[in-house]
PDB file of C-alpha atoms and ligand atoms in Angstrom:
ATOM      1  CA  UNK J  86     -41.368  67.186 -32.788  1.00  0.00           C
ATOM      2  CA  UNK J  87     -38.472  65.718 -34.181  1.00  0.00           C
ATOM      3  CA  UNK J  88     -38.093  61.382 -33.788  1.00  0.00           C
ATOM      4  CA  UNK J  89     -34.235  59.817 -33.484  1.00  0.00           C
ATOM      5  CA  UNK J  90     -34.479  56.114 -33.640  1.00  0.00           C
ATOM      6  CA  UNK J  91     -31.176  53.865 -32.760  1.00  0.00           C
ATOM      7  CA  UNK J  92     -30.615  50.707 -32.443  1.00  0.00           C
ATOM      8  CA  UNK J  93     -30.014  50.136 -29.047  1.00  0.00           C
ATOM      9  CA  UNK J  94     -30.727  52.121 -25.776  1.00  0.00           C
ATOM     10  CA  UNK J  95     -27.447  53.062 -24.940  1.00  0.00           C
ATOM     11  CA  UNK J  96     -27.251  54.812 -28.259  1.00  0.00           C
ATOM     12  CA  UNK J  97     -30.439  56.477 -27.423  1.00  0.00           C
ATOM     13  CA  UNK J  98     -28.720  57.446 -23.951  1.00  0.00           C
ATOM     14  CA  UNK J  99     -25.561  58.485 -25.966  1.00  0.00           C
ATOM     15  CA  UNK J 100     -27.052  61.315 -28.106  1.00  0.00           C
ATOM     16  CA  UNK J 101     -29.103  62.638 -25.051  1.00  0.00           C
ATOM     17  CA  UNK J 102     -26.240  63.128 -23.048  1.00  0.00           C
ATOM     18  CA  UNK J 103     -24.308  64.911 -26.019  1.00  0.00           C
ATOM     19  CA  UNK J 104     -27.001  66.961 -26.551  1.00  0.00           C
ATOM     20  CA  UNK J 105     -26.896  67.548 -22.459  1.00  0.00           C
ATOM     21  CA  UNK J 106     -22.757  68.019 -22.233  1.00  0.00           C
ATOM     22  CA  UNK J 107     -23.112  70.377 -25.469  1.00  0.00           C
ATOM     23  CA  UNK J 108     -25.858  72.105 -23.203  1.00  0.00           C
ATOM     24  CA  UNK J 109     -23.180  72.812 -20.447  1.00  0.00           C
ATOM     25  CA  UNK J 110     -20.251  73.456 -22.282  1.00  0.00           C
ATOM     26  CA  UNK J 111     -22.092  76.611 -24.082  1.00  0.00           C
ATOM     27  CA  UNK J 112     -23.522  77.573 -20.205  1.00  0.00           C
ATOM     28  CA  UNK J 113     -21.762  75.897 -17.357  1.00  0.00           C
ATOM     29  CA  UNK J 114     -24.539  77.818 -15.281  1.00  0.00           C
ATOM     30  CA  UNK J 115     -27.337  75.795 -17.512  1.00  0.00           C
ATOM     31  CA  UNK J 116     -30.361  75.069 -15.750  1.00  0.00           C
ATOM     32  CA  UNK J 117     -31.364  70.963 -16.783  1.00  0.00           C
ATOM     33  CA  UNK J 118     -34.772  69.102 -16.094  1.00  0.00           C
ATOM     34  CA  UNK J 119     -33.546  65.451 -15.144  1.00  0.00           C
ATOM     35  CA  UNK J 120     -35.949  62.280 -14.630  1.00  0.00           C
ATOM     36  CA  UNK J 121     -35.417  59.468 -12.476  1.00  0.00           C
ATOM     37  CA  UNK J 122     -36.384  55.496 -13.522  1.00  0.00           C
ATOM     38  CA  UNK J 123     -34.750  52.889 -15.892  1.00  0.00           C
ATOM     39  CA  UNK J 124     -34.509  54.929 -18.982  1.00  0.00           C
ATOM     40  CA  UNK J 125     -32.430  57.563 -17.934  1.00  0.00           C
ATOM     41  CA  UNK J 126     -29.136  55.364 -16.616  1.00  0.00           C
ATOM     42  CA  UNK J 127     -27.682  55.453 -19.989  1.00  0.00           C
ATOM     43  CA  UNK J 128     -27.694  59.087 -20.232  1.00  0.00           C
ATOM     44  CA  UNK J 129     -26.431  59.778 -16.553  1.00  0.00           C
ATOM     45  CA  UNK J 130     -23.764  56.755 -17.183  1.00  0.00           C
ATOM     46  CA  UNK J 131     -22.308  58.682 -20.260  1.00  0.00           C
ATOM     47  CA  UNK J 132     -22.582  62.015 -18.590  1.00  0.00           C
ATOM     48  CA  UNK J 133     -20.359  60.742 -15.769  1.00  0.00           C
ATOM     49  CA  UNK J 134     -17.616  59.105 -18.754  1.00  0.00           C
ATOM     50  CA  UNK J 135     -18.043  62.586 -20.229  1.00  0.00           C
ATOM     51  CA  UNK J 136     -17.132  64.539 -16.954  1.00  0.00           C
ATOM     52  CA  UNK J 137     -14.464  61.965 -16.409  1.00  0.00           C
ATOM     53  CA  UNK J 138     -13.066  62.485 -19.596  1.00  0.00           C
ATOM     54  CA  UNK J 139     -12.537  65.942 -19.016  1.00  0.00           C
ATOM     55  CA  UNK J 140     -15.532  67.177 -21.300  1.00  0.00           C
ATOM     56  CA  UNK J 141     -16.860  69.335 -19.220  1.00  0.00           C
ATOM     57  CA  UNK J 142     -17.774  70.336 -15.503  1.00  0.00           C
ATOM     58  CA  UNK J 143     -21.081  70.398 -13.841  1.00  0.00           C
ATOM     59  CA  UNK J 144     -20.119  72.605 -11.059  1.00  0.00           C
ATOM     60  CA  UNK J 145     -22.554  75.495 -12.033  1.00  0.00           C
ATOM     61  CA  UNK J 146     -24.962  73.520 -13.706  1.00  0.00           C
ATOM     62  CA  UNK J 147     -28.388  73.623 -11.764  1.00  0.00           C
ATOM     63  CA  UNK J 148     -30.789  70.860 -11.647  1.00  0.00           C
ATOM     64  CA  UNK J 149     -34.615  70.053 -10.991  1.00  0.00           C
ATOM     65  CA  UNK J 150     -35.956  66.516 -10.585  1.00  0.00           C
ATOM     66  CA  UNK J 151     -38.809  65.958 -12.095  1.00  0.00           C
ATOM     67  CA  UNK J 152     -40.767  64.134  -9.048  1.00  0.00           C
ATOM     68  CA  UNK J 153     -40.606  62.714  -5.483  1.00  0.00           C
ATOM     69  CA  UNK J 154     -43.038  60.096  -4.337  1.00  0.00           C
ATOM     70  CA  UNK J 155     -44.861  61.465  -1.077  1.00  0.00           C
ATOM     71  CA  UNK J 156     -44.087  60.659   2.571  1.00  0.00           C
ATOM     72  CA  UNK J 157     -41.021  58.538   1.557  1.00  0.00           C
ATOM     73  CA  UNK J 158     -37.888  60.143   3.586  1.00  0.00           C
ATOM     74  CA  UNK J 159     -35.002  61.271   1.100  1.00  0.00           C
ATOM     75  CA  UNK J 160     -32.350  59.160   2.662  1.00  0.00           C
ATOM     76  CA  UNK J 161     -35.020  55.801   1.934  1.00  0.00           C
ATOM     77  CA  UNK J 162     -33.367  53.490  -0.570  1.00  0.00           C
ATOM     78  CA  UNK J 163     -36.370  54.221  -3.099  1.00  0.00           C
ATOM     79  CA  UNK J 164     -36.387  57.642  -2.896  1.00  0.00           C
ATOM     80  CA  UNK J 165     -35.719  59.714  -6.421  1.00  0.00           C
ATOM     81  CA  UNK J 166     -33.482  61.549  -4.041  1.00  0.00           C
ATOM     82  CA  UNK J 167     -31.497  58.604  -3.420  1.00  0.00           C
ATOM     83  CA  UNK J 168     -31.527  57.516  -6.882  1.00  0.00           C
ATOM     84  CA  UNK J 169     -30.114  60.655  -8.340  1.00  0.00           C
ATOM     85  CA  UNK J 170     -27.320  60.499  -5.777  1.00  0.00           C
ATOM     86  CA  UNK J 171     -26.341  57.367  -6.514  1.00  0.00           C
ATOM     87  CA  UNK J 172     -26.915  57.493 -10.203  1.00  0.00           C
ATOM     88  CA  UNK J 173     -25.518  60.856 -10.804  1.00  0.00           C
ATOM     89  CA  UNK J 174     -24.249  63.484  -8.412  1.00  0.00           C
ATOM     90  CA  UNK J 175     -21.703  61.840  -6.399  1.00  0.00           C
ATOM     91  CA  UNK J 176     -20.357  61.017  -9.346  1.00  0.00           C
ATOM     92  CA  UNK J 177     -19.766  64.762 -11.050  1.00  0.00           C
ATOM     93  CA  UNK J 178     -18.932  67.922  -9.920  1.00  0.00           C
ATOM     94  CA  UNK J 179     -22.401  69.097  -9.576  1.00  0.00           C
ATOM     95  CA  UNK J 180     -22.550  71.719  -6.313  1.00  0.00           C
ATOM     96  CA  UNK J 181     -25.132  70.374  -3.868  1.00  0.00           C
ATOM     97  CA  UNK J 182     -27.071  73.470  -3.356  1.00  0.00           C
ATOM     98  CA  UNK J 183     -27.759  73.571  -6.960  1.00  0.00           C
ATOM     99  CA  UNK J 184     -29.550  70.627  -7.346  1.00  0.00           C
ATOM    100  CA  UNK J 185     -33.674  70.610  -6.352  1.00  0.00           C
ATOM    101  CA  UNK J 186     -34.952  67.711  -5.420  1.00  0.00           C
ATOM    102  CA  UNK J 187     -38.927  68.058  -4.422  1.00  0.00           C
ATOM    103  CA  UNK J 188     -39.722  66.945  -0.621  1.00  0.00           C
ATOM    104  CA  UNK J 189     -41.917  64.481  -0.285  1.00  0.00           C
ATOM    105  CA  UNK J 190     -42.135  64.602   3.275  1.00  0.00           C
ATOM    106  CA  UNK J 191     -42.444  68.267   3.402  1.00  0.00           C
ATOM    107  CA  UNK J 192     -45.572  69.040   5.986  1.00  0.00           C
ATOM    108  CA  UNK J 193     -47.553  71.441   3.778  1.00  0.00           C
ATOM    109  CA  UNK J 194     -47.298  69.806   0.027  1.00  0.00           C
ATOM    110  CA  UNK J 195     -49.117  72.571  -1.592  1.00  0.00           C
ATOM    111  CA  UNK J 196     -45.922  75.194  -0.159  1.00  0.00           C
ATOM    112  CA  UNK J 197     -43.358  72.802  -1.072  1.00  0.00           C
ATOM    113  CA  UNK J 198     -45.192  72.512  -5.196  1.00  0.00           C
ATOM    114  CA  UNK J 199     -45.193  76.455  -5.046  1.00  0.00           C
ATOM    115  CA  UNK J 200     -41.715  76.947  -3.403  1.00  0.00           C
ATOM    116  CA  UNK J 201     -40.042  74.662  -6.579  1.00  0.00           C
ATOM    117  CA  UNK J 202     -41.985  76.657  -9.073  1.00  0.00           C
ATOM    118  CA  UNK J 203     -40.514  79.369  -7.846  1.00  0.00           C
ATOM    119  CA  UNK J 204     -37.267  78.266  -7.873  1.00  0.00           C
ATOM    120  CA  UNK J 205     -37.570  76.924 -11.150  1.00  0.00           C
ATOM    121  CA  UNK J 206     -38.742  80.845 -12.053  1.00  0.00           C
ATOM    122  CA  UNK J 207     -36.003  82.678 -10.626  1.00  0.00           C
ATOM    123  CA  UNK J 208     -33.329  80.324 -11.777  1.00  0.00           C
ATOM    124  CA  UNK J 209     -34.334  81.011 -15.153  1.00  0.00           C
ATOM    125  CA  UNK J 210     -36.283  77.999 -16.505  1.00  0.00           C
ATOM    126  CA  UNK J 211     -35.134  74.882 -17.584  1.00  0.00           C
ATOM    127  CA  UNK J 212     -32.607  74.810 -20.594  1.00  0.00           C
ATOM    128  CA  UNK J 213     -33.260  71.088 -21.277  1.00  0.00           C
ATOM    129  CA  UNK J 214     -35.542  69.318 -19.750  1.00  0.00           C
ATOM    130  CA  UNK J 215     -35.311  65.243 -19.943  1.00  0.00           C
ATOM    131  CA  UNK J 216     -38.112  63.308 -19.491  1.00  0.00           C
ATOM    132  CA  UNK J 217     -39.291  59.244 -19.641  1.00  0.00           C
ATOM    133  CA  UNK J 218     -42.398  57.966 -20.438  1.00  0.00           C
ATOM    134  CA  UNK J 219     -44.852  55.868 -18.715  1.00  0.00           C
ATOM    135  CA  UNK J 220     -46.492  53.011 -19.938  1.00  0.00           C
ATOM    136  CA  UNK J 221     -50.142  54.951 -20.148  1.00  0.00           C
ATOM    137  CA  UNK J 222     -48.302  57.917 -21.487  1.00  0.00           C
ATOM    138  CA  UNK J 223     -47.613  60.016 -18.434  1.00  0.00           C
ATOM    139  CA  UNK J 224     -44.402  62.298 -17.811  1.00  0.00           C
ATOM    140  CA  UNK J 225     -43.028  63.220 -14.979  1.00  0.00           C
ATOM    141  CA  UNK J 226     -46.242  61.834 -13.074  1.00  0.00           C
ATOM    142  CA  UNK J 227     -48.693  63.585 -15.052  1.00  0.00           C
ATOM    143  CA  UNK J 228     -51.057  60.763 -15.459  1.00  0.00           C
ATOM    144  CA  UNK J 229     -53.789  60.404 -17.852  1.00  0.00           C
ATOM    145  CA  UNK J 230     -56.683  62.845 -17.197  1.00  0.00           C
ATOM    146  CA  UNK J 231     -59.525  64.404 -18.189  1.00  0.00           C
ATOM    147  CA  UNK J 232     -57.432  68.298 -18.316  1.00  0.00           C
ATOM    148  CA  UNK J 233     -53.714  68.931 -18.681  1.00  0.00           C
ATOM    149  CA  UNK J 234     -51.923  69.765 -15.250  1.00  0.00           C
ATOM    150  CA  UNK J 235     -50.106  73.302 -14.820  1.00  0.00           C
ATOM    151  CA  UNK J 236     -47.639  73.915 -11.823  1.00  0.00           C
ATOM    152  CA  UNK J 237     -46.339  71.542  -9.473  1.00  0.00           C
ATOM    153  CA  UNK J 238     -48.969  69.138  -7.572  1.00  0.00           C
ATOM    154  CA  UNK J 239     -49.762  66.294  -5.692  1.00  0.00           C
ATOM    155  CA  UNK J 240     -50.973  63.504  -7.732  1.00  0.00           C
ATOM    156  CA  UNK J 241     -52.445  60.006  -6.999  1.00  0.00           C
ATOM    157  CA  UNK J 242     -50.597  57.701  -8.675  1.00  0.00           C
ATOM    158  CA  UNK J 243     -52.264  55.069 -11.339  1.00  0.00           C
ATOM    159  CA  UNK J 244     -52.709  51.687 -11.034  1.00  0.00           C
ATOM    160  CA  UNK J 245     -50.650  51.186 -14.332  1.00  0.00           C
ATOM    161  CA  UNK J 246     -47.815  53.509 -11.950  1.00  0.00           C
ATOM    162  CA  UNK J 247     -47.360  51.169  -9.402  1.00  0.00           C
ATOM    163  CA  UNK J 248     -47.714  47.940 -11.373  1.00  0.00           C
ATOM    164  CA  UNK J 249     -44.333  49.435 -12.806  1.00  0.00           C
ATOM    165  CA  UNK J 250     -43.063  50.607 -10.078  1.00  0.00           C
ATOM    166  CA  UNK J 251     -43.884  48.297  -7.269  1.00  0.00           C
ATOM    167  CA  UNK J 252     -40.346  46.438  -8.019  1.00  0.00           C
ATOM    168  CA  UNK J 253     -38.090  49.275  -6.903  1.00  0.00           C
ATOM    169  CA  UNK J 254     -40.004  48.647  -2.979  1.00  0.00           C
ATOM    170  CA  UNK J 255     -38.450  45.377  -2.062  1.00  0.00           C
ATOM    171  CA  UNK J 256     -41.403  45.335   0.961  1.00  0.00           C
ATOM    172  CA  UNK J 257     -43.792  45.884  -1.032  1.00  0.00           C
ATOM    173  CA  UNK J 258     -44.734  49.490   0.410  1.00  0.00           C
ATOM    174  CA  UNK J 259     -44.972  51.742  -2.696  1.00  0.00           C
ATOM    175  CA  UNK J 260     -46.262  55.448  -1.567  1.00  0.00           C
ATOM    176  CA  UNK J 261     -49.701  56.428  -3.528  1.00  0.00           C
ATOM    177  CA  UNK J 262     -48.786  59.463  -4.169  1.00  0.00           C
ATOM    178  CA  UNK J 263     -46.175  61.770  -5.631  1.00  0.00           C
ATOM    179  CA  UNK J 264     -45.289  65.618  -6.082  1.00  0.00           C
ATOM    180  CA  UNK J 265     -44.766  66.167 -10.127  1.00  0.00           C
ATOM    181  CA  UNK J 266     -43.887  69.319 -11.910  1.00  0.00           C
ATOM    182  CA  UNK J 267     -47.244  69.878 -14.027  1.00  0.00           C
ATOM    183  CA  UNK J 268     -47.477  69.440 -17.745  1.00  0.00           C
ATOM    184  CA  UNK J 269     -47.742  73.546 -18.217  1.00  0.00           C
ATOM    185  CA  UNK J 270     -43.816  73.518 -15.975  1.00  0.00           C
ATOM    186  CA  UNK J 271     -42.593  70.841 -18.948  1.00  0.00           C
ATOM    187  CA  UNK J 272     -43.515  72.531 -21.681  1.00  0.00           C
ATOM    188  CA  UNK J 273     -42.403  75.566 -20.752  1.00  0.00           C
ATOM    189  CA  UNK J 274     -38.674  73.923 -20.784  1.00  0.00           C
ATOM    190  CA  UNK J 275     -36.620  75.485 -23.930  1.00  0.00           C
ATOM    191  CA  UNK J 276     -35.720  72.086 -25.278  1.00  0.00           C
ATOM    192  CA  UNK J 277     -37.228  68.781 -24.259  1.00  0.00           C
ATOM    193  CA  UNK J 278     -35.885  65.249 -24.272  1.00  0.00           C
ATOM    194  CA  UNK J 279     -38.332  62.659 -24.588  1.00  0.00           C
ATOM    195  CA  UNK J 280     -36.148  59.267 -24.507  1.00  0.00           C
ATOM    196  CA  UNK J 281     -38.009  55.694 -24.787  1.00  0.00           C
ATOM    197  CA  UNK J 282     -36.626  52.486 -24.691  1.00  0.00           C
ATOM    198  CA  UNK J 283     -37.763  48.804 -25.169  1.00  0.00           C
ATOM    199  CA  UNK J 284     -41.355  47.239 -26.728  1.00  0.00           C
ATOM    200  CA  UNK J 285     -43.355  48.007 -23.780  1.00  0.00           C
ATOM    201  CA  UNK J 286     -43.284  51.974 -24.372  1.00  0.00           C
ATOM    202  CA  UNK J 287     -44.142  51.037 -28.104  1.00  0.00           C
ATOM    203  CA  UNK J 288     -47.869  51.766 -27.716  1.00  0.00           C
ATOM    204  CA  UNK J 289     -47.196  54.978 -25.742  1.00  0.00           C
ATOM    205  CA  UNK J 290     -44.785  56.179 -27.958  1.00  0.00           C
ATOM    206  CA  UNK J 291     -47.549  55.668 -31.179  1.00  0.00           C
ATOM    207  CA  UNK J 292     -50.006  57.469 -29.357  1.00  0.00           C
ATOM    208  CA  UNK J 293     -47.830  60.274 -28.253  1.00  0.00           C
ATOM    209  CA  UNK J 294     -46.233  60.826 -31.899  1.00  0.00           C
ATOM    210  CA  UNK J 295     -49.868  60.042 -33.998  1.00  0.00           C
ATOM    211  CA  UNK J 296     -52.502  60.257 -31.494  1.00  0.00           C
ATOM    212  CA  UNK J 297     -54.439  63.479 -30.764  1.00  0.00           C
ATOM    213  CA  UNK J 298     -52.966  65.651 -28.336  1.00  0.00           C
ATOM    214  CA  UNK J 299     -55.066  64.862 -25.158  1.00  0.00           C
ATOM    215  CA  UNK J 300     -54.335  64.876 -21.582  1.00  0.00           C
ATOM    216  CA  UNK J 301     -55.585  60.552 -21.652  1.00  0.00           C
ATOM    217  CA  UNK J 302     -52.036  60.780 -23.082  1.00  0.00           C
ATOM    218  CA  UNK J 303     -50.144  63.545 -21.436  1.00  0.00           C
ATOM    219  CA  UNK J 304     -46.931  63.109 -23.436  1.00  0.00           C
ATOM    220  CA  UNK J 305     -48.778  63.841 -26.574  1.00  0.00           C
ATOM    221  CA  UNK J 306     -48.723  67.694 -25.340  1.00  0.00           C
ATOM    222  CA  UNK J 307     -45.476  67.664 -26.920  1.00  0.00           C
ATOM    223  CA  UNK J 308     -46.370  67.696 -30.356  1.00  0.00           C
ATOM    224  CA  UNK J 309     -47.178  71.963 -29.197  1.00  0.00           C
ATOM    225  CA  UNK J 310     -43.686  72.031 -28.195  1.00  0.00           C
ATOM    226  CA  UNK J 311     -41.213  74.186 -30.423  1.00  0.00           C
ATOM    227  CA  UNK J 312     -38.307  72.116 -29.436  1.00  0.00           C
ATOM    228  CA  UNK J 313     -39.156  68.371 -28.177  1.00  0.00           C
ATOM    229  CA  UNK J 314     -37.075  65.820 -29.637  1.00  0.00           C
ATOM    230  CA  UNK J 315     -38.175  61.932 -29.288  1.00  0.00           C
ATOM    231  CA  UNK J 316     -34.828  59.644 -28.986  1.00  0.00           C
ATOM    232  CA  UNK J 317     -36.100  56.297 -29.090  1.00  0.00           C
ATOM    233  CA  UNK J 318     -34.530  52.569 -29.484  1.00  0.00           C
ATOM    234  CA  UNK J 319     -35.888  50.447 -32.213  1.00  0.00           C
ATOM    235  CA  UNK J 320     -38.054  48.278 -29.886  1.00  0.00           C
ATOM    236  CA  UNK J 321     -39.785  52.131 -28.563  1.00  0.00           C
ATOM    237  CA  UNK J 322     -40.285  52.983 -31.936  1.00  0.00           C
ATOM    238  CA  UNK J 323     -41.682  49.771 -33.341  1.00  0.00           C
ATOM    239  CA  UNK J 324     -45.348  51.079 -34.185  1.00  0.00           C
ATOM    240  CA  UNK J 325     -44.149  54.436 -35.746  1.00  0.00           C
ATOM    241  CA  UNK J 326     -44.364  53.485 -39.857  1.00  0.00           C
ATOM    242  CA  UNK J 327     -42.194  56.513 -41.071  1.00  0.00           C
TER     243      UNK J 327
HETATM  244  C1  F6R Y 585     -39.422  59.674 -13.497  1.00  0.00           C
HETATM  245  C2  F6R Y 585     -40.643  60.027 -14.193  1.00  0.00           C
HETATM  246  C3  F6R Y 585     -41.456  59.022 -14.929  1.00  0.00           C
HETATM  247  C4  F6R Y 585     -40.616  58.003 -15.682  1.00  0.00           C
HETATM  248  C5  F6R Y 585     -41.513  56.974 -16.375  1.00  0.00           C
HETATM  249  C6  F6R Y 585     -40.711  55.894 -17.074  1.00  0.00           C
HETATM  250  O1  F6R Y 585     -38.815  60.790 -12.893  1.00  0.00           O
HETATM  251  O2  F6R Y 585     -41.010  61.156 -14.129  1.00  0.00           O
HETATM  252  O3  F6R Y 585     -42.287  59.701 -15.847  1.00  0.00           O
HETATM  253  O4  F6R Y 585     -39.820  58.650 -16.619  1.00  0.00           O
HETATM  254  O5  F6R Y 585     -42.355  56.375 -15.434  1.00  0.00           O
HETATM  255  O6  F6R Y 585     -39.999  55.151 -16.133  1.00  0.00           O
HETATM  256  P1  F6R Y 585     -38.900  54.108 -16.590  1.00  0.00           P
HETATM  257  O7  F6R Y 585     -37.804  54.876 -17.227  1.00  0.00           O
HETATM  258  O8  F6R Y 585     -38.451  53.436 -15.322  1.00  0.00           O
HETATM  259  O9  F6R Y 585     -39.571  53.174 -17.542  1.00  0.00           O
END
């Protein structure tokens, strides 16, 4: 894996998003992995200033979200469906039937987890797929586990999940579960972003980079990936020596 340490996280966000725009300048049709949750706004903010600009156009790039919390209805204010909407797509070009967005509220979960792999499949695989990283390690919401996940699932989120979480339900009513892409989806992706910011990732970050590779921390899988790069701020990087 390769490690990119700035100084701040909009930096970070910065070289993410170039590496993204460069991405879909070479393939307008490029298929990206996108994650939802603080770290991310920098990147989607400078992809918007870069489709502003002129840079380039999204309107053949396809998308998959990484997760959906279960049984929360897209249009809900903390849905990731919402998020992404607001964050990103209604402000690009980005053609509405080319982004996927899992549904949490679909009746039979285990169709829905099959029907996105499947997309994922035929459209390709994922060119680039960004990710965050939890507090206890987890991406996407792969959380920390005795084996590492494969396809798409249902998972049960973690207590350390909703402690970090619980602020984006202002009543309080956080879903316990989720639908993820799987850790075997992830690494699959041709080139993965892993982008941490700020001191409380520190301690995931050292154990993903120096630890063991072990599904107790499921980003650490990605020191077996041919093409993961870690962009991190100073504060994410803190515990990392060299
Ligand atoms: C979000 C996701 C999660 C987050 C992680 C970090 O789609 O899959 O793995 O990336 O929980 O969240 P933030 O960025 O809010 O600290």
């Amino acid at each position: 894996m390769e490690i990119r340490i700035f100084d701040t996280p909009e930096e970070a966000g910065k070289a993410a998003a170039d590496i993204i725009v460069e991405t879909v300048v070479a393939n307008p049709a490029a298929v990206l992995g996108l994650a939802t949750g603080a770290t991310p706004l920098p990147v989607y903010r400078e992809m918007i200033r870069r489709y502003e600009k002129g840079d380039v156009t999204f309107s053949k790039t396809v998308t998959f979200n990484l997760d959906e919390y279960s049984s929360l209805p897209r249009k809900a204010e903390s849905s990731y469906y919402t998020f992404m909407w607001s964050n990103l797509f209604s402000r690009i070009d980005i053609d509405g039937d080319n982004v996927h967005i899992l549904d949490g509220c679909a009746p039979d979960k285990a169709a829905e987890c099959a029907r996105f792999d499947g997309m994922i499949e035929e459209a390709g695989g994922v060119d680039v797929q960004l990710l965050g990283i939890g507090t206890n390690g987890h991406i996407g919401f792969n959380e920390p586990a005795d084996e590492f996940t494969g396809g798409t699932f249902e998972v049960k989120l973690s207590q350390s999940t909703r402690d970090s979480n619980i602020k984006y339900f202002a009543d309080g009513n956080m879903p316990e579960y989720a639908l993820t892409i799987g850790i075997g989806t992830i690494m699959k992706a041709k080139k993965i972003l892993l982008m941490a910011t700020g001191e409380s990732k520190a301690k995931a970050i050292y154990a993903a980079v120096k630890g063991e590779v072990t599904p107790r921390c499921p980003a650490s899988v990605l020191q077996n990936h041919p093409d993961a790069v870690f962009l991190l701020d100073k504060a994410a990087a803190k515990l990392l020596e060299d």
